[in-house]
Amino acid sequence: MISPVYSFYEADNNVLKTERLRTHVEYALKILDENSRLIRYGCHLRNSFYSLLKYAIILHDFGKVPFNQVAFQVSQDVRRLSFEGHEVLSAWFADKYLNKVVNDSIIEPHDKRLIVLAVLLHHHPMNARIRAQKLLRNRNIYVDEETINAFYEELKGIITAYQVDLKSRVCAPEIFTDVYNSYGGLFPRYWGASWMNASPTDRKVFLLLIQGLIAADYGSARLTRGEGSSEFAKTIQVFLNYYGALTEK
């Protein structure tokens, strides 16, 4: 089983820069704690909002595990890990994992859909299906029992290790179809139920979930990978200054 699992891995001028998935998730959870303005506002909309956001943060990078798995099986001299399209794999697994959470009456089914959509769309919501198809249809990436065990081991103490329903091995093109198929795919079903036909409150909760996940994700990456110079990175930092954990209470 692969260990550790990396959320960032790149050799630049012979200097290897890495970030463990565990570190990334831990920092992201701290950036938006229960006292932050975003969480307090979210809990006015739905009492369980903080729990929903934590699930989104914990599950959002599951899809990076298969990229680690394949890369280090092929070679130990890995210079760079690329994770393009990982959010599709993350959302697919999040749906299966959260089924168990719903069965334990921890969250409601409609909240599960909101979390899965936030995970799926937290990177590139525009033309997401077309982009995912280009990235995943020919990729030799797969999810199997070892993938899930590696994820649980990396986040031991952070996530409950549910036994999810999985056949021996599911390849990336099959996962893409499960998520985006026009007839019964995860995205069209959940988008219809949780946005097109949803209540105003559900829409607000979804928008706040995806905003919180994006802010926590980029804020965590900045802490371990260095300051971002893009306008987007600066915008995220401004948002966190007002709504993050370091906000004046």
Short mmCIF file of C-alpha atoms in Angstrom, two decimals:
data_model
loop_
_atom_site.label_atom_id
_atom_site.label_comp_id
_atom_site.label_asym_id
_atom_site.label_seq_id
_atom_site.Cartn_x
_atom_site.Cartn_y
_atom_site.Cartn_z
CA MET A 1 0.00 0.00 0.00
CA ILE A 2 1.31 3.46 -0.91
CA SER A 3 2.34 5.70 1.97
CA PRO A 4 2.49 8.61 2.32
CA VAL A 5 -0.08 10.03 -0.10
CA TYR A 6 0.87 13.38 -1.62
CA SER A 7 -1.46 16.23 -2.51
CA PHE A 8 1.45 18.13 -4.08
CA TYR A 9 4.70 16.69 -5.44
CA GLU A 10 7.07 18.57 -7.74
CA ALA A 11 10.81 18.75 -8.36
CA ASP A 12 11.82 22.30 -9.29
CA ASN A 13 15.50 22.90 -10.14
CA ASN A 14 16.33 19.61 -8.40
CA VAL A 15 14.54 20.77 -5.24
CA LEU A 16 11.67 18.45 -4.35
CA LYS A 17 8.64 20.19 -2.90
CA THR A 18 5.95 18.00 -1.37
CA GLU A 19 2.78 18.26 0.64
CA ARG A 20 1.10 15.27 2.25
CA LEU A 21 -2.62 14.85 1.80
CA ARG A 22 -3.00 14.60 5.56
CA THR A 23 -1.28 17.95 6.10
CA HIS A 24 -3.39 19.59 3.41
CA VAL A 25 -6.65 18.37 4.96
CA GLU A 26 -5.61 19.24 8.52
CA TYR A 27 -4.74 22.82 7.54
CA ALA A 28 -7.93 23.19 5.49
CA LEU A 29 -10.04 22.13 8.48
CA LYS A 30 -8.33 24.73 10.67
CA ILE A 31 -8.75 27.58 8.19
CA LEU A 32 -12.53 27.49 8.54
CA ASP A 33 -13.27 26.51 12.12
CA GLU A 34 -16.59 26.65 13.94
CA ASN A 35 -16.01 30.26 15.02
CA SER A 36 -15.39 31.67 11.56
CA ARG A 37 -17.96 34.01 10.05
CA LEU A 38 -18.62 31.67 7.15
CA ILE A 39 -19.48 28.78 9.48
CA ARG A 40 -21.64 30.92 11.72
CA TYR A 41 -23.63 32.20 8.75
CA GLY A 42 -23.90 28.70 7.27
CA CYS A 43 -25.27 27.33 10.52
CA HIS A 44 -28.03 29.96 10.43
CA LEU A 45 -29.10 28.41 7.13
CA ARG A 46 -28.68 24.80 8.28
CA ASN A 47 -27.65 23.61 11.74
CA SER A 48 -25.48 20.87 10.25
CA PHE A 49 -23.55 23.19 7.91
CA TYR A 50 -20.21 22.87 9.73
CA SER A 51 -20.42 19.08 9.56
CA LEU A 52 -21.26 19.20 5.84
CA LEU A 53 -18.29 21.43 5.08
CA LYS A 54 -15.95 19.19 7.05
CA TYR A 55 -17.04 16.19 5.01
CA ALA A 56 -16.46 18.17 1.80
CA ILE A 57 -12.96 19.17 2.93
CA ILE A 58 -11.99 15.67 4.05
CA LEU A 59 -13.22 14.01 0.84
CA HIS A 60 -12.32 16.62 -1.78
CA ASP A 61 -8.89 15.21 -2.65
CA PHE A 62 -9.60 11.49 -2.51
CA GLY A 63 -9.10 11.49 -6.29
CA LYS A 64 -5.41 12.30 -5.87
CA VAL A 65 -4.76 8.90 -4.30
CA PRO A 66 -5.08 6.93 -7.59
CA PHE A 67 -2.59 9.29 -9.25
CA ASN A 68 -0.10 8.57 -6.46
CA GLN A 69 -0.84 4.87 -6.71
CA VAL A 70 -0.19 4.57 -10.44
CA ALA A 71 2.83 6.90 -10.54
CA PHE A 72 4.78 5.19 -7.77
CA GLN A 73 3.94 1.71 -9.04
CA VAL A 74 5.49 2.59 -12.40
CA SER A 75 8.60 4.34 -11.04
CA GLN A 76 10.17 5.42 -7.78
CA ASP A 77 11.89 8.31 -9.58
CA VAL A 78 8.81 10.49 -9.86
CA ARG A 79 9.56 14.13 -10.67
CA ARG A 80 6.06 15.56 -10.67
CA LEU A 81 2.53 14.46 -9.89
CA SER A 82 -0.32 15.93 -11.93
CA PHE A 83 -3.84 15.55 -10.61
CA GLU A 84 -6.00 16.97 -13.41
CA GLY A 85 -9.52 15.60 -13.19
CA HIS A 86 -9.10 14.28 -9.66
CA GLU A 87 -12.27 16.06 -8.52
CA VAL A 88 -14.39 13.66 -10.61
CA LEU A 89 -12.87 10.67 -8.82
CA SER A 90 -13.30 12.46 -5.48
CA ALA A 91 -16.99 13.16 -6.06
CA TRP A 92 -17.60 9.58 -7.22
CA PHE A 93 -16.05 8.19 -4.03
CA ALA A 94 -17.68 10.85 -1.84
CA ASP A 95 -21.08 9.70 -3.08
CA LYS A 96 -20.37 6.10 -2.11
CA TYR A 97 -18.81 7.06 1.22
CA LEU A 98 -21.61 9.44 2.19
CA ASN A 99 -24.21 6.76 1.52
CA LYS A 100 -22.84 5.09 4.65
CA VAL A 101 -22.97 8.37 6.57
CA VAL A 102 -26.61 8.82 5.55
CA ASN A 103 -27.38 5.24 6.59
CA ASP A 104 -25.99 6.06 10.03
CA SER A 105 -28.37 9.06 10.18
CA ILE A 106 -25.48 11.52 10.51
CA ILE A 107 -26.54 13.64 7.53
CA GLU A 108 -29.65 13.82 5.35
CA PRO A 109 -29.78 12.53 1.73
CA HIS A 110 -30.31 16.03 0.32
CA ASP A 111 -27.24 17.24 2.21
CA LYS A 112 -25.21 14.39 0.74
CA ARG A 113 -26.04 15.64 -2.74
CA LEU A 114 -24.88 19.16 -1.86
CA ILE A 115 -21.53 17.87 -0.56
CA VAL A 116 -20.94 15.72 -3.65
CA LEU A 117 -21.70 18.62 -5.99
CA ALA A 118 -19.36 20.92 -4.06
CA VAL A 119 -16.55 18.37 -4.32
CA LEU A 120 -17.19 17.81 -8.02
CA LEU A 121 -17.27 21.50 -8.98
CA HIS A 122 -14.73 23.08 -6.63
CA HIS A 123 -12.05 23.46 -9.31
CA HIS A 124 -13.55 23.99 -12.76
CA PRO A 125 -17.35 24.34 -12.72
CA MET A 126 -17.58 25.76 -16.25
CA ASN A 127 -17.75 23.13 -19.01
CA ALA A 128 -16.87 20.56 -16.35
CA ARG A 129 -18.13 17.56 -18.31
CA ILE A 130 -16.14 18.38 -21.46
CA ARG A 131 -13.00 19.04 -19.47
CA ALA A 132 -13.34 15.85 -17.43
CA GLN A 133 -13.91 13.75 -20.54
CA LYS A 134 -10.72 15.04 -22.15
CA LEU A 135 -8.71 14.41 -18.99
CA LEU A 136 -10.04 11.01 -17.94
CA ARG A 137 -11.23 9.04 -20.95
CA ASN A 138 -7.74 7.80 -21.86
CA ARG A 139 -6.08 7.85 -18.42
CA ASN A 140 -4.69 4.67 -16.92
CA ILE A 141 -6.05 5.62 -13.50
CA TYR A 142 -8.24 3.39 -11.39
CA VAL A 143 -9.76 2.96 -7.94
CA ASP A 144 -9.54 -0.34 -6.10
CA GLU A 145 -9.57 -1.56 -2.51
CA GLU A 146 -5.93 -0.54 -2.06
CA THR A 147 -6.79 3.02 -3.12
CA ILE A 148 -9.45 3.31 -0.46
CA ASN A 149 -7.29 1.73 2.24
CA ALA A 150 -4.44 4.12 1.42
CA PHE A 151 -6.83 7.07 1.75
CA TYR A 152 -8.11 5.84 5.11
CA GLU A 153 -4.58 5.21 6.36
CA GLU A 154 -3.41 8.67 5.30
CA LEU A 155 -6.34 10.31 7.09
CA LYS A 156 -6.41 7.96 10.07
CA GLY A 157 -8.09 9.69 13.01
CA ILE A 158 -9.73 12.22 10.68
CA ILE A 159 -12.14 9.98 8.77
CA THR A 160 -14.22 6.95 9.73
CA ALA A 161 -13.17 3.98 7.60
CA TYR A 162 -16.48 2.79 6.21
CA GLN A 163 -16.57 -0.29 3.98
CA VAL A 164 -17.88 1.10 0.70
CA ASP A 165 -19.48 -0.83 -2.15
CA LEU A 166 -16.81 -1.44 -4.78
CA LYS A 167 -15.99 -4.06 -7.33
CA SER A 168 -12.36 -5.20 -7.68
CA ARG A 169 -11.21 -2.27 -9.86
CA VAL A 170 -12.96 0.72 -11.45
CA CYS A 171 -11.10 2.63 -14.18
CA ALA A 172 -11.23 6.38 -14.76
CA PRO A 173 -13.35 6.27 -17.97
CA GLU A 174 -15.96 4.18 -16.14
CA ILE A 175 -15.99 6.65 -13.25
CA PHE A 176 -16.44 9.51 -15.71
CA THR A 177 -19.48 7.73 -17.18
CA ASP A 178 -20.96 7.06 -13.73
CA VAL A 179 -20.67 10.76 -12.90
CA TYR A 180 -21.60 12.49 -16.17
CA ASN A 181 -23.77 10.06 -18.13
CA SER A 182 -26.78 11.98 -19.44
CA TYR A 183 -29.08 9.11 -18.49
CA GLY A 184 -28.84 8.53 -14.75
CA GLY A 185 -25.38 9.95 -14.13
CA LEU A 186 -24.56 11.35 -10.71
CA PHE A 187 -24.15 14.96 -11.89
CA PRO A 188 -27.38 15.39 -13.89
CA ARG A 189 -29.41 13.73 -11.12
CA TYR A 190 -27.90 15.76 -8.32
CA TRP A 191 -27.83 19.04 -10.23
CA GLY A 192 -31.51 18.69 -11.03
CA ALA A 193 -32.49 17.83 -7.46
CA SER A 194 -30.13 20.18 -5.63
CA TRP A 195 -30.14 23.25 -7.86
CA MET A 196 -32.72 23.30 -10.66
CA ASN A 197 -35.55 22.00 -8.46
CA ALA A 198 -34.15 22.93 -5.06
CA SER A 199 -35.39 25.29 -2.38
CA PRO A 200 -33.74 28.71 -2.00
CA THR A 201 -32.14 27.51 1.23
CA ASP A 202 -30.57 24.47 -0.42
CA ARG A 203 -29.13 26.70 -3.14
CA LYS A 204 -27.67 29.05 -0.55
CA VAL A 205 -26.18 26.15 1.40
CA PHE A 206 -24.63 24.73 -1.77
CA LEU A 207 -23.08 28.07 -2.78
CA LEU A 208 -21.69 28.53 0.71
CA LEU A 209 -20.34 24.96 0.76
CA ILE A 210 -18.48 25.33 -2.51
CA GLN A 211 -17.15 28.76 -1.52
CA GLY A 212 -15.97 27.40 1.82
CA LEU A 213 -14.32 24.39 0.19
CA ILE A 214 -12.51 26.52 -2.40
CA ALA A 215 -11.28 28.95 0.25
CA ALA A 216 -10.11 26.18 2.60
CA ASP A 217 -8.42 24.30 -0.26
CA TYR A 218 -6.46 27.27 -1.58
CA GLY A 219 -5.77 28.66 1.87
CA SER A 220 -4.27 25.34 2.98
CA ALA A 221 -2.17 25.07 -0.19
CA ARG A 222 -0.80 28.57 0.40
CA LEU A 223 0.38 27.62 3.89
CA THR A 224 2.43 24.66 2.66
CA ARG A 225 3.35 25.60 -0.93
CA GLY A 226 3.97 29.33 -0.50
CA GLU A 227 2.20 32.56 -1.38
CA GLY A 228 0.18 32.54 -4.58
CA SER A 229 0.74 35.50 -6.91
CA SER A 230 -2.37 35.16 -9.07
CA GLU A 231 -5.33 37.50 -8.70
CA PHE A 232 -7.45 34.51 -7.74
CA ALA A 233 -5.10 33.59 -4.89
CA LYS A 234 -5.19 37.18 -3.67
CA THR A 235 -8.99 37.18 -3.81
CA ILE A 236 -9.15 33.99 -1.75
CA GLN A 237 -6.91 35.56 0.88
CA VAL A 238 -9.12 38.64 1.08
CA PHE A 239 -12.12 36.35 1.55
CA LEU A 240 -10.36 34.44 4.34
CA ASN A 241 -9.37 37.68 6.05
CA TYR A 242 -13.06 38.46 6.45
CA TYR A 243 -14.66 35.04 6.79
CA GLY A 244 -11.91 32.63 7.92
CA ALA A 245 -10.85 31.32 11.31
CA LEU A 246 -8.60 34.31 12.02
CA THR A 247 -11.49 36.76 11.74
CA GLU A 248 -12.09 38.93 14.78
CA LYS A 249 -14.86 37.24 16.76
#
